[in-house]
Amino acid sequence: MTISNVAIVGAGRMGQGIAAALAFGHVAVSVVDLRDRGDSTGSYLQAVEASIRSMLERKVILGLLHPTDLEEVLDRVTVVSAPEALTAMSSAQLVFEAVPEIMEVKRVALSWIENTVEDDVPIASTTSSFLVTDLYEFVSHPERFLNAHWLNPADLIPLVEISAGVHTSELAVEATRELMIAIGKTPVTCSPSPGYIVPRLQALVMNEAARMVAEGVASAEDIDRAVRIGFGARFSVLGLLEFIDWGGCDILYHASNYLRGELGERFSPAELVESNMASGRRGISDGQGFYTFDPLTVDEYQARRTAEFARILDALGELPRYGDLVPAT
Ligand SMILES: NC(=O)C1=CN([C@@H]2O[C@H](COP(=O)(O)OP(=O)(O)OC[C@H]3O[C@@H](n4cnc5c(N)ncnc54)[C@H](O)[C@@H]3O)[C@@H](O)[C@H]2O)C=CC1
Ligand SMILES: O=C(O)[C@@H](O)C(=O)[C@H](O)[C@@H](O)CO
Protein backbone atom coordinates (compact mmCIF):
# COMPACT_ATOMS: atom_id res chain seq x y z
CA MET A 1 0.00 0.00 0.00
CA THR A 2 1.35 3.42 -0.89
CA ILE A 3 0.95 5.82 2.01
CA SER A 4 0.19 9.37 0.94
CA ASN A 5 -1.59 10.74 3.99
CA VAL A 6 -0.14 10.72 7.51
CA ALA A 7 -1.07 12.29 10.85
CA ILE A 8 1.41 13.34 13.53
CA VAL A 9 0.05 13.79 17.02
CA GLY A 10 2.35 16.16 18.90
CA ALA A 11 3.49 19.45 17.38
CA GLY A 12 6.83 19.99 19.14
CA ARG A 13 10.45 19.57 17.94
CA MET A 14 10.01 16.06 16.62
CA GLY A 15 6.48 16.47 15.29
CA GLN A 16 7.58 19.51 13.28
CA GLY A 17 10.72 17.83 11.90
CA ILE A 18 8.81 14.68 10.95
CA ALA A 19 6.15 16.83 9.23
CA ALA A 20 8.83 18.64 7.20
CA ALA A 21 10.41 15.30 6.21
CA LEU A 22 7.09 13.80 5.13
CA ALA A 23 5.91 16.85 3.18
CA PHE A 24 9.32 17.01 1.47
CA GLY A 25 8.77 13.34 0.58
CA HIS A 26 5.45 14.11 -1.19
CA VAL A 27 3.24 12.91 1.68
CA ALA A 28 0.28 14.96 2.92
CA VAL A 29 0.60 15.46 6.65
CA SER A 30 -1.67 16.74 9.42
CA VAL A 31 0.14 17.85 12.57
CA VAL A 32 -2.20 17.64 15.53
CA ASP A 33 -1.66 19.60 18.73
CA LEU A 34 -3.45 17.67 21.49
CA ARG A 35 -2.95 20.23 24.20
CA ASP A 36 -5.80 22.47 25.23
CA ARG A 37 -4.33 25.99 24.86
CA GLY A 38 -7.47 28.07 25.23
CA ASP A 39 -7.08 31.52 23.68
CA SER A 40 -3.51 30.92 22.57
CA THR A 41 -4.40 27.96 20.29
CA GLY A 42 -4.31 30.04 17.10
CA SER A 43 -0.96 31.66 17.82
CA TYR A 44 0.59 28.29 18.81
CA LEU A 45 -0.55 26.62 15.59
CA GLN A 46 0.83 29.57 13.60
CA ALA A 47 4.18 29.27 15.38
CA VAL A 48 4.32 25.56 14.52
CA GLU A 49 3.57 26.34 10.86
CA ALA A 50 6.27 29.01 10.84
CA SER A 51 8.79 26.59 12.28
CA ILE A 52 8.02 23.92 9.64
CA ARG A 53 8.29 26.62 6.96
CA SER A 54 11.72 27.65 8.19
CA MET A 55 12.95 24.00 8.15
CA LEU A 56 11.90 23.77 4.51
CA GLU A 57 13.37 27.20 3.69
CA ARG A 58 16.69 25.88 4.97
CA LYS A 59 16.41 23.10 2.39
CA VAL A 60 16.02 25.79 -0.27
CA ILE A 61 19.16 27.54 1.01
CA LEU A 62 21.00 24.20 0.93
CA GLY A 63 19.94 23.68 -2.69
CA LEU A 64 17.90 20.57 -1.80
CA LEU A 65 14.57 22.15 -2.72
CA HIS A 66 13.97 24.48 -5.62
CA PRO A 67 12.48 27.81 -4.44
CA THR A 68 9.52 27.39 -6.80
CA ASP A 69 8.65 24.04 -5.13
CA LEU A 70 8.58 25.43 -1.58
CA GLU A 71 4.88 26.40 -1.51
CA GLU A 72 3.88 23.08 -3.08
CA VAL A 73 5.66 21.23 -0.25
CA LEU A 74 4.19 23.52 2.42
CA ASP A 75 0.70 23.01 0.98
CA ARG A 76 0.95 19.37 2.05
CA VAL A 77 1.15 20.39 5.73
CA THR A 78 -1.89 21.20 7.87
CA VAL A 79 -1.48 22.11 11.52
CA VAL A 80 -4.61 21.68 13.61
CA SER A 81 -5.82 21.46 17.19
CA ALA A 82 -7.43 18.23 18.44
CA PRO A 83 -11.06 19.31 18.05
CA GLU A 84 -10.41 20.23 14.40
CA ALA A 85 -8.49 17.05 13.67
CA LEU A 86 -11.18 14.39 13.43
CA THR A 87 -11.50 14.43 9.64
CA ALA A 88 -7.73 14.35 9.21
CA MET A 89 -7.40 11.47 11.67
CA SER A 90 -10.14 9.42 10.01
CA SER A 91 -8.37 9.66 6.65
CA ALA A 92 -4.81 9.07 7.95
CA GLN A 93 -3.12 5.92 6.64
CA LEU A 94 -0.44 5.96 9.35
CA VAL A 95 0.00 7.97 12.58
CA PHE A 96 3.14 9.06 14.42
CA GLU A 97 2.66 9.83 18.11
CA ALA A 98 5.11 12.57 19.16
CA VAL A 99 3.91 13.89 22.51
CA PRO A 100 6.31 14.46 25.46
CA GLU A 101 8.21 11.55 27.00
CA ILE A 102 5.85 11.17 29.97
CA MET A 103 4.04 7.84 30.38
CA GLU A 104 0.70 9.38 31.34
CA VAL A 105 0.83 11.80 28.40
CA LYS A 106 1.60 8.89 26.06
CA ARG A 107 -1.33 6.94 27.51
CA VAL A 108 -3.80 9.77 26.91
CA ALA A 109 -2.45 10.47 23.40
CA LEU A 110 -2.50 6.82 22.30
CA SER A 111 -6.03 6.35 23.55
CA TRP A 112 -7.14 9.51 21.68
CA ILE A 113 -5.40 8.31 18.51
CA GLU A 114 -7.01 4.87 18.68
CA ASN A 115 -10.44 6.45 19.02
CA THR A 116 -9.98 8.68 16.00
CA VAL A 117 -8.36 6.45 13.35
CA GLU A 118 -9.52 3.41 11.39
CA ASP A 119 -8.84 0.08 13.12
CA ASP A 120 -6.12 -1.09 10.72
CA VAL A 121 -4.04 2.10 10.63
CA PRO A 122 -0.46 1.60 11.93
CA ILE A 123 0.43 3.78 14.92
CA ALA A 124 4.13 4.44 15.52
CA SER A 125 5.32 6.06 18.72
CA THR A 126 8.41 8.24 18.31
CA THR A 127 9.43 7.68 21.93
CA SER A 128 13.18 7.81 22.48
CA SER A 129 13.24 5.66 25.60
CA PHE A 130 10.00 3.78 26.33
CA LEU A 131 9.77 0.45 24.59
CA VAL A 132 6.95 -0.55 22.29
CA THR A 133 6.34 -3.39 24.78
CA ASP A 134 5.96 -0.85 27.64
CA LEU A 135 3.35 1.06 25.65
CA TYR A 136 1.33 -1.96 24.47
CA GLU A 137 -0.91 -1.70 27.53
CA PHE A 138 -2.17 1.68 26.28
CA VAL A 139 -3.48 0.36 22.95
CA SER A 140 -6.33 -2.00 22.24
CA HIS A 141 -4.96 -3.11 18.84
CA PRO A 142 -1.30 -3.94 19.59
CA GLU A 143 -0.87 -5.59 16.18
CA ARG A 144 -0.77 -2.16 14.51
CA PHE A 145 1.47 -0.56 17.14
CA LEU A 146 5.26 -0.10 16.90
CA ASN A 147 8.06 2.33 17.65
CA ALA A 148 9.73 4.51 15.05
CA HIS A 149 12.58 6.39 16.67
CA TRP A 150 13.57 9.35 14.50
CA LEU A 151 16.73 11.21 15.38
CA ASN A 152 16.79 14.93 16.00
CA PRO A 153 16.74 16.98 13.72
CA ALA A 154 14.20 14.68 12.09
CA ASP A 155 13.93 16.68 8.88
CA LEU A 156 17.63 16.06 8.19
CA ILE A 157 18.95 12.87 9.81
CA PRO A 158 18.17 9.92 7.52
CA LEU A 159 18.10 7.22 10.20
CA VAL A 160 14.85 5.94 11.71
CA GLU A 161 15.09 3.00 14.15
CA ILE A 162 12.03 0.79 13.91
CA SER A 163 11.23 -1.65 16.66
CA ALA A 164 8.32 -4.00 16.88
CA GLY A 165 7.16 -6.14 19.78
CA VAL A 166 5.77 -9.67 19.70
CA HIS A 167 2.25 -8.47 19.02
CA THR A 168 3.16 -6.07 16.19
CA SER A 169 2.17 -7.32 12.75
CA GLU A 170 4.64 -7.59 9.90
CA LEU A 171 2.16 -5.48 7.90
CA ALA A 172 2.53 -2.50 10.27
CA VAL A 173 6.34 -2.80 10.25
CA GLU A 174 6.49 -3.05 6.46
CA ALA A 175 4.13 -0.11 5.97
CA THR A 176 6.34 2.06 8.19
CA ARG A 177 9.56 0.87 6.57
CA GLU A 178 8.21 1.46 3.07
CA LEU A 179 7.05 4.94 4.00
CA MET A 180 10.49 5.78 5.38
CA ILE A 181 12.21 4.54 2.23
CA ALA A 182 9.74 6.41 0.00
CA ILE A 183 10.60 9.73 1.69
CA GLY A 184 14.34 9.13 1.45
CA LYS A 185 14.97 7.97 5.03
CA THR A 186 16.97 4.90 6.02
CA PRO A 187 15.12 2.57 8.37
CA VAL A 188 16.92 0.02 10.51
CA THR A 189 15.15 -2.50 12.71
CA CYS A 190 16.03 -3.48 16.25
CA SER A 191 14.36 -5.43 19.00
CA PRO A 192 12.51 -3.59 21.76
CA SER A 193 15.64 -3.33 23.86
CA PRO A 194 16.43 -0.30 26.07
CA GLY A 195 18.09 2.51 24.10
CA TYR A 196 17.49 0.82 20.71
CA ILE A 197 20.78 1.34 18.80
CA VAL A 198 21.80 4.99 18.73
CA PRO A 199 20.57 6.21 22.14
CA ARG A 200 22.30 3.21 23.79
CA LEU A 201 25.61 3.85 22.06
CA GLN A 202 25.54 7.59 22.45
CA ALA A 203 24.57 7.45 26.14
CA LEU A 204 27.87 5.65 26.81
CA VAL A 205 30.08 8.08 24.92
CA MET A 206 28.22 11.22 26.02
CA ASN A 207 28.57 10.21 29.69
CA GLU A 208 32.23 9.31 29.15
CA ALA A 209 32.83 12.76 27.61
CA ALA A 210 31.22 14.40 30.66
CA ARG A 211 33.42 12.27 32.96
CA MET A 212 36.53 13.42 31.07
CA VAL A 213 35.59 17.07 31.62
CA ALA A 214 35.06 16.41 35.35
CA GLU A 215 38.42 14.61 35.59
CA GLY A 216 40.19 17.49 33.80
CA VAL A 217 41.37 15.19 31.01
CA ALA A 218 40.59 17.85 28.39
CA SER A 219 38.41 20.92 27.92
CA ALA A 220 34.86 20.53 26.63
CA GLU A 221 36.00 22.34 23.46
CA ASP A 222 38.88 19.95 22.81
CA ILE A 223 36.77 16.87 23.51
CA ASP A 224 34.13 18.10 21.09
CA ARG A 225 36.76 19.01 18.47
CA ALA A 226 38.18 15.49 18.80
CA VAL A 227 34.70 14.02 18.34
CA ARG A 228 33.77 16.18 15.36
CA ILE A 229 36.87 15.69 13.26
CA GLY A 230 38.21 12.38 14.55
CA PHE A 231 35.72 10.06 16.14
CA GLY A 232 32.51 11.32 14.49
CA ALA A 233 33.96 11.91 11.04
CA ARG A 234 35.36 8.40 10.86
CA PHE A 235 32.19 6.76 12.12
CA SER A 236 30.13 8.63 9.57
CA VAL A 237 31.80 6.36 7.02
CA LEU A 238 32.81 3.21 8.89
CA GLY A 239 30.43 1.43 11.21
CA LEU A 240 31.66 0.67 14.74
CA LEU A 241 31.86 -3.06 14.09
CA GLU A 242 33.41 -2.48 10.69
CA PHE A 243 36.12 -0.40 12.35
CA ILE A 244 36.84 -3.18 14.86
CA ASP A 245 37.65 -5.31 11.79
CA TRP A 246 39.76 -2.53 10.23
CA GLY A 247 41.77 -1.65 13.30
CA GLY A 248 41.92 -5.27 14.41
CA CYS A 249 39.92 -6.94 17.14
CA ASP A 250 43.23 -7.70 18.87
CA ILE A 251 43.94 -3.97 19.30
CA LEU A 252 40.50 -3.39 20.81
CA TYR A 253 40.90 -6.45 23.03
CA HIS A 254 44.27 -5.35 24.44
CA ALA A 255 43.23 -1.69 24.73
CA SER A 256 40.04 -2.69 26.56
CA ASN A 257 41.92 -4.80 29.07
CA TYR A 258 44.38 -1.96 29.71
CA LEU A 259 41.53 0.59 30.11
CA ARG A 260 39.62 -1.77 32.38
CA GLY A 261 42.65 -1.95 34.67
CA GLU A 262 43.10 1.84 34.66
CA LEU A 263 39.54 3.14 34.44
CA GLY A 264 37.18 0.39 35.55
CA GLU A 265 35.01 -2.53 34.54
CA ARG A 266 32.92 -0.48 32.11
CA PHE A 267 35.85 -0.87 29.65
CA SER A 268 35.90 -4.70 29.72
CA PRO A 269 36.08 -6.28 26.27
CA ALA A 270 32.72 -7.57 25.06
CA GLU A 271 32.28 -11.36 25.00
CA LEU A 272 32.08 -11.30 21.22
CA VAL A 273 35.38 -9.40 21.07
CA GLU A 274 37.00 -12.08 23.25
CA SER A 275 35.56 -14.91 21.17
CA ASN A 276 36.56 -13.28 17.86
CA MET A 277 40.10 -13.04 19.28
CA ALA A 278 40.08 -16.69 20.33
CA SER A 279 38.68 -17.98 17.03
CA GLY A 280 40.96 -16.12 14.62
CA ARG A 281 38.38 -13.54 13.56
CA ARG A 282 40.41 -10.43 14.14
CA GLY A 283 39.10 -8.64 11.07
CA ILE A 284 40.73 -7.72 7.78
CA SER A 285 44.04 -9.34 8.79
CA ASP A 286 42.28 -12.72 9.23
CA GLY A 287 39.86 -12.21 6.31
CA GLN A 288 37.00 -12.39 8.78
CA GLY A 289 35.65 -10.74 11.87
CA PHE A 290 32.21 -9.19 12.21
CA TYR A 291 32.35 -9.15 8.40
CA THR A 292 34.00 -11.39 5.81
CA PHE A 293 36.72 -9.93 3.58
CA ASP A 294 37.55 -11.37 0.18
CA PRO A 295 41.33 -11.06 -0.36
CA LEU A 296 40.65 -10.30 -4.04
CA THR A 297 38.49 -7.25 -3.34
CA VAL A 298 39.67 -6.00 0.05
CA ASP A 299 42.01 -3.35 -1.46
CA GLU A 300 39.27 -1.93 -3.64
CA TYR A 301 36.89 -1.92 -0.64
CA GLN A 302 39.36 -0.08 1.58
CA ALA A 303 40.13 2.45 -1.18
CA ARG A 304 36.41 3.14 -1.61
CA ARG A 305 35.83 3.64 2.10
CA THR A 306 38.91 5.85 2.40
CA ALA A 307 37.70 8.02 -0.51
CA GLU A 308 34.31 8.40 1.23
CA PHE A 309 36.11 9.42 4.41
CA ALA A 310 38.17 11.98 2.49
CA ARG A 311 35.01 13.46 0.97
CA ILE A 312 33.45 13.88 4.43
CA LEU A 313 36.59 15.55 5.80
CA ASP A 314 36.79 17.78 2.74
CA ALA A 315 33.13 18.82 3.19
CA LEU A 316 33.99 19.75 6.79
CA GLY A 317 36.91 21.85 5.51
CA GLU A 318 39.36 19.61 7.36
CA LEU A 319 41.40 18.22 4.48
CA PRO A 320 44.42 20.39 3.65
CA ARG A 321 45.68 20.69 0.05
CA TYR A 322 49.38 20.12 -0.50
CA GLY A 323 49.72 23.68 -1.82
CA ASP A 324 48.16 25.11 1.37
CA LEU A 325 50.91 23.72 3.54
CA VAL A 326 54.23 25.51 3.75
CA PRO A 327 57.49 23.90 4.84
CA ALA A 328 58.74 24.83 8.29
CA THR A 329 61.56 27.38 8.14
N1 LIG B 1 13.80 16.02 21.41
C1 LIG B 1 14.58 15.08 20.91
O1 LIG B 1 15.78 15.28 20.68
C2 LIG B 1 14.01 13.74 20.57
C3 LIG B 1 12.75 13.37 21.03
N2 LIG B 1 12.24 12.13 20.69
C4 LIG B 1 10.93 11.73 21.19
O2 LIG B 1 9.91 12.43 20.47
C5 LIG B 1 8.76 12.61 21.30
C6 LIG B 1 8.39 14.07 21.28
O3 LIG B 1 9.45 14.81 21.83
P1 LIG B 1 9.70 16.33 21.46
O4 LIG B 1 9.16 16.64 20.12
O5 LIG B 1 11.11 16.61 21.76
O6 LIG B 1 8.77 17.03 22.57
P2 LIG B 1 8.31 18.55 22.62
O7 LIG B 1 8.13 18.87 24.05
O8 LIG B 1 9.17 19.42 21.78
O9 LIG B 1 6.88 18.52 21.89
C7 LIG B 1 5.78 17.82 22.36
C8 LIG B 1 4.48 18.47 21.90
O10 LIG B 1 3.43 18.03 22.73
C9 LIG B 1 2.84 19.16 23.42
N3 LIG B 1 2.42 18.77 24.76
C10 LIG B 1 2.97 19.14 25.95
N4 LIG B 1 2.28 18.59 26.95
C11 LIG B 1 1.30 17.86 26.39
C12 LIG B 1 0.28 17.06 26.92
N5 LIG B 1 0.10 16.90 28.24
N6 LIG B 1 -0.56 16.45 26.06
C13 LIG B 1 -0.40 16.58 24.74
N7 LIG B 1 0.56 17.33 24.17
C14 LIG B 1 1.40 17.95 25.00
C15 LIG B 1 3.91 20.20 23.39
O11 LIG B 1 3.35 21.51 23.60
C16 LIG B 1 4.45 19.99 22.00
O12 LIG B 1 3.57 20.51 21.03
C17 LIG B 1 9.15 12.09 22.68
O13 LIG B 1 8.64 10.80 22.86
C18 LIG B 1 10.67 12.07 22.65
O14 LIG B 1 11.22 11.08 23.48
C19 LIG B 1 12.92 11.27 19.85
C20 LIG B 1 14.16 11.61 19.38
C21 LIG B 1 14.81 12.85 19.72
O1 LIG C 1 19.63 10.81 19.08
C1 LIG C 1 18.56 11.40 19.17
O2 LIG C 1 18.20 12.31 18.43
C2 LIG C 1 17.63 10.99 20.31
O3 LIG C 1 17.63 9.66 20.46
C3 LIG C 1 18.01 11.65 21.58
O4 LIG C 1 18.72 12.60 21.63
C4 LIG C 1 17.41 11.03 22.78
O5 LIG C 1 16.56 11.97 23.35
C5 LIG C 1 18.44 10.43 23.73
O6 LIG C 1 19.36 9.64 23.04
C6 LIG C 1 19.13 11.45 24.64
O7 LIG C 1 20.24 10.89 25.20
JSON list of C-alpha atoms in Angstrom, two decimals, residues 126 154 184 205 283:
[
{"chain": "A", "resi": 126, "resn": "THR", "atom": "CA", "xyz": [8.41, 8.24, 18.31]},
{"chain": "A", "resi": 154, "resn": "ALA", "atom": "CA", "xyz": [14.20, 14.68, 12.09]},
{"chain": "A", "resi": 184, "resn": "GLY", "atom": "CA", "xyz": [14.34, 9.13, 1.45]},
{"chain": "A", "resi": 205, "resn": "VAL", "atom": "CA", "xyz": [30.08, 8.08, 24.92]},
{"chain": "A", "resi": 283, "resn": "GLY", "atom": "CA", "xyz": [39.10, -8.64, 11.07]}
]
